[in-house]
Every structure is written in C-alpha cells, then in structure tokens.
Amino acid sequence: MIPITVPYLKLHSSFRAIIRKLRFISWISYNICFCKAALILLGKFCFLSATKLLAYHLFDSHSNHIDQFAGLIFSHKLVDIAVVAVLITYLTDYPRNYNVVEAARLVNLQEGISASTVIFLTCIPDAFSGRLNVIFYSTISCILGLVLLFITAFEAAASPLLKRLILIGVVLLAVGKAGMQHFLGPFLADQLRAHEPIKLNISEHRVSARKRVWWLIPFFFSVIASVQLSSWRVISTFTASATGITLFIFRLGIRFFHSTEITGPAAGSSLAVVFRVVKAALSKRHLNNPYSSNQLYRNDQNQVHLFPQVKFFRWLDKAAIIEPSTTLISPEEQEKAGRLCTVAQVRDTKLMLKMVPIWTTFVVFGLIVSTGQTFFPEQGNQLNPKGFITYLLVIQHLSRVFGNFLCNRLLSKWIPEAKQKGAKIVRILAGMVLSTICCAVAWRVEVHRLIIINNKGLLDNTDEVIPMSIFWLAPQFCLLGLMQGLARDGINKFLTDQFPEPMHDCVSAITELVTGFASFVNIVSVYFNKSLFADTLNSSRLDEYYKMLTIVRFINICYFWWISTFYTRGDDTAEADVIPQATGREEEEDFKVIVV
C-alpha cells in the first residue's frame, strides 16, 4: 500500500495547489480591473501618501524644511481623518482658544451644512451638469477651506478676523466634503461599468468588488499618512497644498475618463417629483378618488388604489387621474402643464412620504453620532499619549465596516427572503441599542476622567497631559462605529430596498440630511444645557450630558420599536411585484461604508 499511497498524496497535494492558484487567479480577474480612469483616481492617492511618508522620514516633523514638501502629500481621505474628524481639537487649542460650547457649535454647523449640501446636489435637478463637475467644484471649495485653515494655523493670537476666517473656512470645507464624499464613489462606479466588456449585461457584483479594491488601498495609505502628522501647522500645510495637486492630477487625467460618463446628468430629481405630485393632487382635490384603472395615467399594473395602499395618502392618487373635461386635450399636455403625473411618480411619492415616520426616529440617533464626533475627540485631546486620537478614529471606522459587513453576510446567508424585512428592522434596533450603550459607556468613562482631573488638580490646567490612557476611550469609539454600521447603514439598506433604483441616491441623501439635521439639534441641546458646560472640557460636566442622552436614547428606542411595527406589516410579495428592483447590488452598501 505504501508505494500507492505516497504518489497519491503527492498528486492530491499538487492538485490542491493548482486549485488554490486557479482560485487566486479567478479572484484577481474578478476583483481587479486595470481601468485607466480608476488608475488616475487611485494613483493620486498612493503617490501623494507615499511621498508624504518619504518626506516624514527624511526630515524632522518639527523642521522648518517640512513645509517645502507639503505639495507631495495627501489623499482626499486624509482630509476626513486628519482635519474634519478632529476639528474641535483645532478650535480649542491655542491660539484659537474657542470655549467648548463655541467649538462644538462650529463643528456641528460644519456637519449640518455638509448634510444639507448632499441633499441639494443629489436631489435638485440641473444643479450641476454631471458628477465630474460636482467633484471639481467640491474640490475647489475644499481647497479654499483648507487654505483659510492654513492661514489661521499660523496666526499668533486670537482676533475677530481670525474667527471669521475660520468660520468661512469651515463652511467651504463642509461643502467640499459633501461633494467629494458622495460623488467620487459613484463616479468611479460609472467608469468601471463603462469598462465592462459586455455593456448589455454588466455584473454589479464585479463592479462593487472592484470598487472596494480601488478604494481600500488609498484608504490605508491615508491612515498611515495621517498618523505621521504632528501639529496643526503641518496638517494644514500638507492638506491645503496636496489637495491642489490632487485636483491638478484629476484634471490631467480627464482624457482617460469615459466620455459618456463625463457629461452625464446630475443624479436624480426625486424631490421635484414629490412636489409635482402633491401640487397636482391638490389641484384635483375636488375630484373623487379613482374607481377604475382606466382613469389613471400610464397604469401598467391596472391598479385602482395605488401602491402603497395607505389610507392617509389616498388623496395623492388623484394626481394620476386623467381629467376628461379640460381645455388640455391630451394627457401628455396635461402632464406638461403639471396637472397630471404617472402612476409610477405617485407610487414613488407615496413611498417617500410613508417613510417619514421612520426617518424621524433617526434624529436622536444622529444626535448621538454628532455628540460622538464632537466631544469624543476633545476628550482624548489631553489624554496620554497625546496625539493618538487618530488610532481611535481608525478603530471607529473599522468597527463600522465590520458591523455592516457582518450584518450583510448574516442577512444574505442565514435569513430567508420572506423574513428579510423584519431582520433589517432588528438590525437597526440592535444599532440603536448599541448607541444607548455607547452613551452609557462614555458617561462612565467621563466620570473616571473627571475624578483623575480633580485628584491631580488639573481642573484649570488645560495644557497638562492627564495621566490617563487615551485607550480608555476605545470602547466608546468602537461602539460608535458599530452602531453606525448596524443602524445608519442598516436604515439605508432598508429604505433603498423599498424604492426603485433611480430613487436610491435621493433616499440615501435624505437619510444623510436627517442625521445631519441632528447636528443642528445638538447645537440647541448644548445651548439649553449650557449650565453643564464651562469654557473648557475639564471644568464642564460632560458626564451629566452623556447621562441625559442615555435616557433620551432609551425613550427613542421605544419610539422606534413602536414605529417599526407599521413597517413589518403588509405583503412583501405584492410590493416586490409593483416596485422594479435592481439585481446584483447587494454589496453596494459595503462599498459605501468604505468610502465614508
């Protein structure tokens, strides 16, 4: 048996090695696409980030010569990690010396403006002629904002002019962030789709897989580069100069982009359709509800009570009624005059209005996210070792990616199709529970931090490093990422599954607007609780504020559970028959998290 067994084992081992090689080759061909347009998008990130590392190791980070190499660095993601995510620490440091309430107000203003800009760019028709223009002008706005922050970083003393420049810079940075964050990904997707060999049968799975490969590499380069940046002068110099180089390289590579995608229309006009349907329905309020499918314009499904069949929105069906006696002869003329809408437009409007209650449950969730993005970095600004806050931001981001990825895999593999809708609600609920736990953990950690401050006599000394490890904050940053991966990305997945594909971008933008609106709510919340806040975080009672948010969050969970019961009812099969869904896009949300 030995002479037979040994050759068999060798043959079996060789066969398995061949299989592994074939699988690897298959993975490479499936996930990697050598698209020139994508190479331009990736190359600018890797080149600038790699040269940043070279400059850092050749020159001391505190050397005056480092400014000469500012033009060789950066990636767009670096702006998020090194500037936007820790903006509050810039505002409270010397010589800006914003008090904690003013700094929080400015950071929340930036977040709210960014979310509002997203909804404008995504849902208002003809705002721009295409995604390429949105990216270009957004990058210019980002450059101008970074230049103003660069100027203020070198000011030796605070002044009214300094604060005005910072305010203008923050607003410009918010506008730039909105366009770059939400349009670079779709633009890359368009390029990869145009690069597909079979135009009539594009594999969205393969496009999503290739997007992840093209974006993961620059993301990790940006993380590595951001942890090397020490002072705000270095950060502002690098980011302002390198964003200009990024834009220059982007414009140089325009001839490599697929021309059919460059001049494409701006994404979506779904909000305009909503207003049009409401206006048409109000103009026909004197009519009775439709009693025959022949009364309705472009009624392919032969419906009488249009989907979704919500009694409160029954009056919207009148927008699709063809008026028999009117000076406008044909239905097309009625539609052109704004008095007639298609059945599909009425359906989309009713679907969007139906989702308003569940959107309201995310205002408090957005309040927690806004609080975490505002006060969490400031908590770690004085902890030991100082300057390690970037590592916690990476933990937060990876936690979000992991939570979203795990839930998507569990839903797709273990949950039957008939129970998918309820499972997505449970996912969102789990994220909201984690947000409550996040507030509770942050509350207890802040109590511990304040005890150390009082024991060491550091209440009025904001320059001294607190003898407490910064990794005490790791659990709350991790929970902040997990709750976003479960709830925030979960609500996007839940809502986009309810709508036809053309409305997906607008629905996601509205969700972004709701959570961004919570930033304005946070401004009001801090104002009404101003007795808890002093000039510095050390002398404030942030622990009491976290405690209050924990209670509010628990109440909001109960509200969400009650609201969610209305969305788990109904016939999912009928819904699927009425709403045309895109196929092959299950992995799209994974990529969106990576981009964010």
Short mmCIF file of N, CA and C in Angstrom, two decimals, residues 412-523:
data_model
loop_
_atom_site.label_atom_id
_atom_site.label_comp_id
_atom_site.label_asym_id
_atom_site.label_seq_id
_atom_site.Cartn_x
_atom_site.Cartn_y
_atom_site.Cartn_z
N SER A 412 -27.87 37.80 4.19
CA SER A 412 -27.90 37.16 2.87
C SER A 412 -27.80 35.65 2.94
N LYS A 413 -27.15 35.11 3.97
CA LYS A 413 -26.88 33.67 4.02
C LYS A 413 -27.80 32.92 4.98
N TRP A 414 -28.19 33.53 6.08
CA TRP A 414 -28.92 32.81 7.12
C TRP A 414 -30.40 33.16 7.20
N ILE A 415 -30.79 34.32 6.71
CA ILE A 415 -32.18 34.75 6.85
C ILE A 415 -32.92 34.50 5.55
N PRO A 416 -34.03 33.75 5.58
CA PRO A 416 -34.79 33.52 4.34
C PRO A 416 -35.35 34.82 3.78
N GLU A 417 -35.62 34.82 2.49
CA GLU A 417 -36.07 36.03 1.80
C GLU A 417 -37.36 36.57 2.39
N ALA A 418 -38.24 35.67 2.84
CA ALA A 418 -39.53 36.11 3.37
C ALA A 418 -39.39 36.89 4.67
N LYS A 419 -38.28 36.69 5.39
CA LYS A 419 -38.09 37.36 6.68
C LYS A 419 -37.04 38.46 6.63
N GLN A 420 -36.60 38.82 5.43
CA GLN A 420 -35.55 39.82 5.29
C GLN A 420 -35.97 41.18 5.84
N LYS A 421 -37.21 41.57 5.59
CA LYS A 421 -37.67 42.90 6.01
C LYS A 421 -37.64 43.03 7.53
N GLY A 422 -38.17 42.02 8.22
CA GLY A 422 -38.14 42.05 9.68
C GLY A 422 -36.73 41.98 10.24
N ALA A 423 -35.86 41.21 9.57
CA ALA A 423 -34.47 41.11 10.03
C ALA A 423 -33.74 42.44 9.91
N LYS A 424 -34.04 43.20 8.88
CA LYS A 424 -33.40 44.52 8.73
C LYS A 424 -33.86 45.48 9.82
N ILE A 425 -35.12 45.38 10.21
CA ILE A 425 -35.61 46.20 11.33
C ILE A 425 -34.89 45.82 12.61
N VAL A 426 -34.70 44.51 12.83
CA VAL A 426 -33.97 44.05 14.02
C VAL A 426 -32.54 44.57 13.99
N ARG A 427 -31.93 44.58 12.82
CA ARG A 427 -30.57 45.10 12.70
C ARG A 427 -30.51 46.57 13.13
N ILE A 428 -31.46 47.37 12.65
CA ILE A 428 -31.49 48.79 13.02
C ILE A 428 -31.71 48.94 14.51
N LEU A 429 -32.62 48.12 15.06
CA LEU A 429 -32.89 48.18 16.50
C LEU A 429 -31.64 47.83 17.30
N ALA A 430 -30.88 46.83 16.84
CA ALA A 430 -29.63 46.47 17.53
C ALA A 430 -28.65 47.63 17.52
N GLY A 431 -28.57 48.34 16.39
CA GLY A 431 -27.70 49.51 16.33
C GLY A 431 -28.13 50.60 17.28
N MET A 432 -29.43 50.77 17.44
CA MET A 432 -29.92 51.79 18.37
C MET A 432 -29.65 51.39 19.82
N VAL A 433 -29.75 50.11 20.11
CA VAL A 433 -29.41 49.64 21.46
C VAL A 433 -27.93 49.90 21.74
N LEU A 434 -27.08 49.63 20.74
CA LEU A 434 -25.65 49.90 20.91
C LEU A 434 -25.38 51.38 21.11
N SER A 435 -26.18 52.24 20.49
CA SER A 435 -25.99 53.68 20.69
C SER A 435 -26.29 54.08 22.12
N THR A 436 -27.28 53.43 22.73
CA THR A 436 -27.56 53.68 24.15
C THR A 436 -26.42 53.20 25.02
N ILE A 437 -25.90 52.02 24.71
CA ILE A 437 -24.75 51.50 25.46
C ILE A 437 -23.54 52.42 25.28
N CYS A 438 -23.38 52.95 24.07
CA CYS A 438 -22.26 53.87 23.79
C CYS A 438 -22.35 55.10 24.69
N CYS A 439 -23.55 55.66 24.82
CA CYS A 439 -23.73 56.83 25.70
C CYS A 439 -23.43 56.47 27.15
N ALA A 440 -23.89 55.29 27.58
CA ALA A 440 -23.65 54.88 28.96
C ALA A 440 -22.17 54.67 29.24
N VAL A 441 -21.47 54.03 28.30
CA VAL A 441 -20.02 53.82 28.46
C VAL A 441 -19.29 55.15 28.49
N ALA A 442 -19.64 56.06 27.56
CA ALA A 442 -19.00 57.38 27.53
C ALA A 442 -19.26 58.14 28.83
N TRP A 443 -20.43 57.98 29.38
CA TRP A 443 -20.78 58.63 30.66
C TRP A 443 -19.85 58.15 31.77
N ARG A 444 -19.68 56.83 31.91
CA ARG A 444 -18.86 56.30 33.00
C ARG A 444 -17.38 56.61 32.79
N VAL A 445 -16.91 56.59 31.54
CA VAL A 445 -15.51 56.93 31.27
C VAL A 445 -15.24 58.39 31.60
N GLU A 446 -16.20 59.26 31.29
CA GLU A 446 -16.02 60.68 31.60
C GLU A 446 -16.01 60.91 33.11
N VAL A 447 -16.82 60.15 33.84
CA VAL A 447 -16.78 60.24 35.31
C VAL A 447 -15.39 59.89 35.81
N HIS A 448 -14.82 58.82 35.27
CA HIS A 448 -13.46 58.41 35.66
C HIS A 448 -12.44 59.49 35.30
N ARG A 449 -12.59 60.10 34.14
CA ARG A 449 -11.66 61.15 33.71
C ARG A 449 -11.73 62.36 34.63
N LEU A 450 -12.93 62.75 35.01
CA LEU A 450 -13.10 63.91 35.89
C LEU A 450 -12.55 63.63 37.29
N ILE A 451 -12.66 62.39 37.74
CA ILE A 451 -12.09 62.04 39.05
C ILE A 451 -10.58 62.21 39.03
N ILE A 452 -9.93 61.74 37.98
CA ILE A 452 -8.47 61.90 37.86
C ILE A 452 -8.10 63.38 37.78
N ILE A 453 -8.88 64.16 37.04
CA ILE A 453 -8.60 65.59 36.91
C ILE A 453 -8.68 66.28 38.27
N ASN A 454 -9.70 65.96 39.04
CA ASN A 454 -9.85 66.57 40.37
C ASN A 454 -8.77 66.12 41.32
N ASN A 455 -8.41 64.84 41.26
CA ASN A 455 -7.37 64.34 42.17
C ASN A 455 -6.00 64.93 41.86
N LYS A 456 -5.72 65.18 40.60
CA LYS A 456 -4.42 65.72 40.19
C LYS A 456 -4.40 67.24 40.13
N GLY A 457 -5.52 67.88 40.44
CA GLY A 457 -5.56 69.34 40.43
C GLY A 457 -5.40 69.94 39.05
N LEU A 458 -5.98 69.31 38.03
CA LEU A 458 -5.83 69.77 36.65
C LEU A 458 -7.09 70.45 36.12
N LEU A 459 -7.96 70.88 37.02
CA LEU A 459 -9.24 71.43 36.61
C LEU A 459 -9.07 72.66 35.72
N ASP A 460 -8.13 73.52 36.07
CA ASP A 460 -7.92 74.76 35.31
C ASP A 460 -6.67 74.72 34.45
N ASN A 461 -6.00 73.58 34.42
CA ASN A 461 -4.76 73.45 33.65
C ASN A 461 -5.04 72.61 32.40
N THR A 462 -5.31 73.30 31.30
CA THR A 462 -5.66 72.59 30.07
C THR A 462 -4.44 72.21 29.24
N ASP A 463 -3.26 72.68 29.64
CA ASP A 463 -2.04 72.38 28.89
C ASP A 463 -1.37 71.09 29.36
N GLU A 464 -1.70 70.66 30.57
CA GLU A 464 -1.07 69.47 31.15
C GLU A 464 -1.76 68.21 30.63
N VAL A 465 -0.95 67.20 30.32
CA VAL A 465 -1.50 65.92 29.87
C VAL A 465 -2.06 65.16 31.06
N ILE A 466 -3.29 64.69 30.95
CA ILE A 466 -3.94 63.97 32.04
C ILE A 466 -3.34 62.57 32.14
N PRO A 467 -2.94 62.13 33.33
CA PRO A 467 -2.35 60.79 33.49
C PRO A 467 -3.39 59.68 33.38
N MET A 468 -3.96 59.55 32.20
CA MET A 468 -4.99 58.54 31.92
C MET A 468 -4.80 58.11 30.47
N SER A 469 -4.79 56.81 30.24
CA SER A 469 -4.54 56.31 28.89
C SER A 469 -5.68 56.70 27.95
N ILE A 470 -5.31 57.11 26.75
CA ILE A 470 -6.31 57.50 25.76
C ILE A 470 -7.15 56.31 25.32
N PHE A 471 -6.64 55.10 25.52
CA PHE A 471 -7.37 53.91 25.08
C PHE A 471 -8.51 53.55 26.02
N TRP A 472 -8.69 54.33 27.10
CA TRP A 472 -9.93 54.25 27.86
C TRP A 472 -11.12 54.63 26.98
N LEU A 473 -10.87 55.43 25.97
CA LEU A 473 -11.94 55.87 25.07
C LEU A 473 -12.21 54.88 23.95
N ALA A 474 -11.38 53.85 23.82
CA ALA A 474 -11.53 52.89 22.72
C ALA A 474 -12.91 52.22 22.70
N PRO A 475 -13.47 51.79 23.85
CA PRO A 475 -14.80 51.15 23.79
C PRO A 475 -15.88 52.06 23.22
N GLN A 476 -15.89 53.34 23.60
CA GLN A 476 -16.95 54.20 23.09
C GLN A 476 -16.76 54.53 21.61
N PHE A 477 -15.51 54.63 21.15
CA PHE A 477 -15.27 54.81 19.72
C PHE A 477 -15.67 53.56 18.94
N CYS A 478 -15.37 52.39 19.50
CA CYS A 478 -15.75 51.13 18.85
C CYS A 478 -17.27 51.00 18.76
N LEU A 479 -17.97 51.32 19.85
CA LEU A 479 -19.43 51.26 19.85
C LEU A 479 -20.02 52.29 18.90
N LEU A 480 -19.39 53.46 18.81
CA LEU A 480 -19.86 54.48 17.87
C LEU A 480 -19.79 53.97 16.44
N GLY A 481 -18.71 53.26 16.10
CA GLY A 481 -18.60 52.69 14.77
C GLY A 481 -19.58 51.56 14.53
N LEU A 482 -19.73 50.68 15.52
CA LEU A 482 -20.65 49.54 15.38
C LEU A 482 -22.09 50.01 15.21
N MET A 483 -22.49 51.00 16.00
CA MET A 483 -23.88 51.45 15.91
C MET A 483 -24.15 52.12 14.56
N GLN A 484 -23.15 52.77 13.98
CA GLN A 484 -23.32 53.33 12.65
C GLN A 484 -23.38 52.22 11.59
N GLY A 485 -22.56 51.19 11.76
CA GLY A 485 -22.58 50.08 10.81
C GLY A 485 -23.89 49.33 10.83
N LEU A 486 -24.50 49.20 12.01
CA LEU A 486 -25.76 48.47 12.13
C LEU A 486 -26.96 49.35 11.80
N ALA A 487 -27.06 50.51 12.46
CA ALA A 487 -28.27 51.33 12.33
C ALA A 487 -28.23 52.27 11.13
N ARG A 488 -27.17 53.07 11.04
CA ARG A 488 -27.14 54.07 9.97
C ARG A 488 -27.04 53.42 8.59
N ASP A 489 -26.15 52.45 8.44
CA ASP A 489 -26.06 51.75 7.16
C ASP A 489 -27.24 50.80 6.98
N GLY A 490 -27.80 50.33 8.11
CA GLY A 490 -28.96 49.45 8.03
C GLY A 490 -30.20 50.18 7.53
N ILE A 491 -30.41 51.42 7.99
CA ILE A 491 -31.58 52.17 7.53
C ILE A 491 -31.45 52.50 6.05
N ASN A 492 -30.22 52.75 5.59
CA ASN A 492 -30.01 52.98 4.15
C ASN A 492 -30.38 51.74 3.35
N LYS A 493 -29.96 50.58 3.84
CA LYS A 493 -30.26 49.32 3.16
C LYS A 493 -31.76 49.04 3.19
N PHE A 494 -32.39 49.27 4.33
CA PHE A 494 -33.83 49.03 4.47
C PHE A 494 -34.63 49.93 3.53
N LEU A 495 -34.27 51.21 3.49
CA LEU A 495 -35.04 52.16 2.70
C LEU A 495 -34.83 51.98 1.20
N THR A 496 -33.58 51.77 0.80
CA THR A 496 -33.33 51.62 -0.64
C THR A 496 -34.00 50.37 -1.20
N ASP A 497 -34.19 49.36 -0.35
CA ASP A 497 -34.90 48.16 -0.80
C ASP A 497 -36.39 48.43 -1.03
N GLN A 498 -36.91 49.51 -0.45
CA GLN A 498 -38.32 49.84 -0.61
C GLN A 498 -38.59 50.65 -1.88
N PHE A 499 -37.53 51.18 -2.49
CA PHE A 499 -37.70 52.10 -3.61
C PHE A 499 -37.09 51.52 -4.88
N PRO A 500 -37.57 51.98 -6.03
CA PRO A 500 -36.91 51.60 -7.29
C PRO A 500 -35.53 52.23 -7.37
N GLU A 501 -34.68 51.66 -8.20
CA GLU A 501 -33.27 52.06 -8.25
C GLU A 501 -33.03 53.54 -8.53
N PRO A 502 -33.77 54.22 -9.42
CA PRO A 502 -33.48 55.63 -9.68
C PRO A 502 -33.60 56.53 -8.45
N MET A 503 -34.31 56.07 -7.41
CA MET A 503 -34.51 56.90 -6.23
C MET A 503 -33.51 56.59 -5.12
N HIS A 504 -32.63 55.63 -5.32
CA HIS A 504 -31.73 55.20 -4.25
C HIS A 504 -30.83 56.33 -3.76
N ASP A 505 -30.25 57.08 -4.69
CA ASP A 505 -29.34 58.16 -4.30
C ASP A 505 -30.07 59.22 -3.48
N CYS A 506 -31.28 59.55 -3.89
CA CYS A 506 -32.03 60.58 -3.19
C CYS A 506 -32.47 60.11 -1.81
N VAL A 507 -32.88 58.85 -1.69
CA VAL A 507 -33.29 58.31 -0.40
C VAL A 507 -32.11 58.30 0.57
N SER A 508 -30.94 57.88 0.10
CA SER A 508 -29.75 57.90 0.95
C SER A 508 -29.39 59.32 1.36
N ALA A 509 -29.58 60.27 0.44
CA ALA A 509 -29.28 61.67 0.76
C ALA A 509 -30.24 62.22 1.80
N ILE A 510 -31.50 61.81 1.75
CA ILE A 510 -32.46 62.26 2.76
C ILE A 510 -32.10 61.69 4.13
N THR A 511 -31.68 60.43 4.17
CA THR A 511 -31.21 59.85 5.43
C THR A 511 -30.02 60.62 5.97
N GLU A 512 -29.11 60.99 5.08
CA GLU A 512 -27.96 61.80 5.47
C GLU A 512 -28.41 63.16 5.99
N LEU A 513 -29.44 63.73 5.37
CA LEU A 513 -29.96 65.02 5.81
C LEU A 513 -30.57 64.93 7.20
N VAL A 514 -31.29 63.84 7.47
CA VAL A 514 -31.92 63.68 8.79
C VAL A 514 -30.87 63.57 9.88
N THR A 515 -29.86 62.72 9.65
CA THR A 515 -28.80 62.59 10.65
C THR A 515 -27.97 63.86 10.74
N GLY A 516 -27.83 64.57 9.60
CA GLY A 516 -27.13 65.84 9.64
C GLY A 516 -27.93 66.92 10.34
N PHE A 517 -29.26 66.88 10.20
CA PHE A 517 -30.11 67.82 10.92
C PHE A 517 -29.93 67.68 12.42
N ALA A 518 -29.60 66.47 12.86
CA ALA A 518 -29.35 66.25 14.28
C ALA A 518 -28.17 67.06 14.79
N SER A 519 -27.26 67.45 13.90
CA SER A 519 -26.15 68.31 14.31
C SER A 519 -26.67 69.68 14.75
N PHE A 520 -27.68 70.19 14.03
CA PHE A 520 -28.30 71.44 14.46
C PHE A 520 -29.06 71.24 15.77
N VAL A 521 -29.68 70.06 15.92
CA VAL A 521 -30.36 69.75 17.19
C VAL A 521 -29.36 69.71 18.33
N ASN A 522 -28.15 69.20 18.06
CA ASN A 522 -27.12 69.15 19.09
C ASN A 522 -26.70 70.56 19.53
N ILE A 523 -26.67 71.50 18.58
CA ILE A 523 -26.37 72.89 18.93
C ILE A 523 -27.41 73.42 19.92
#
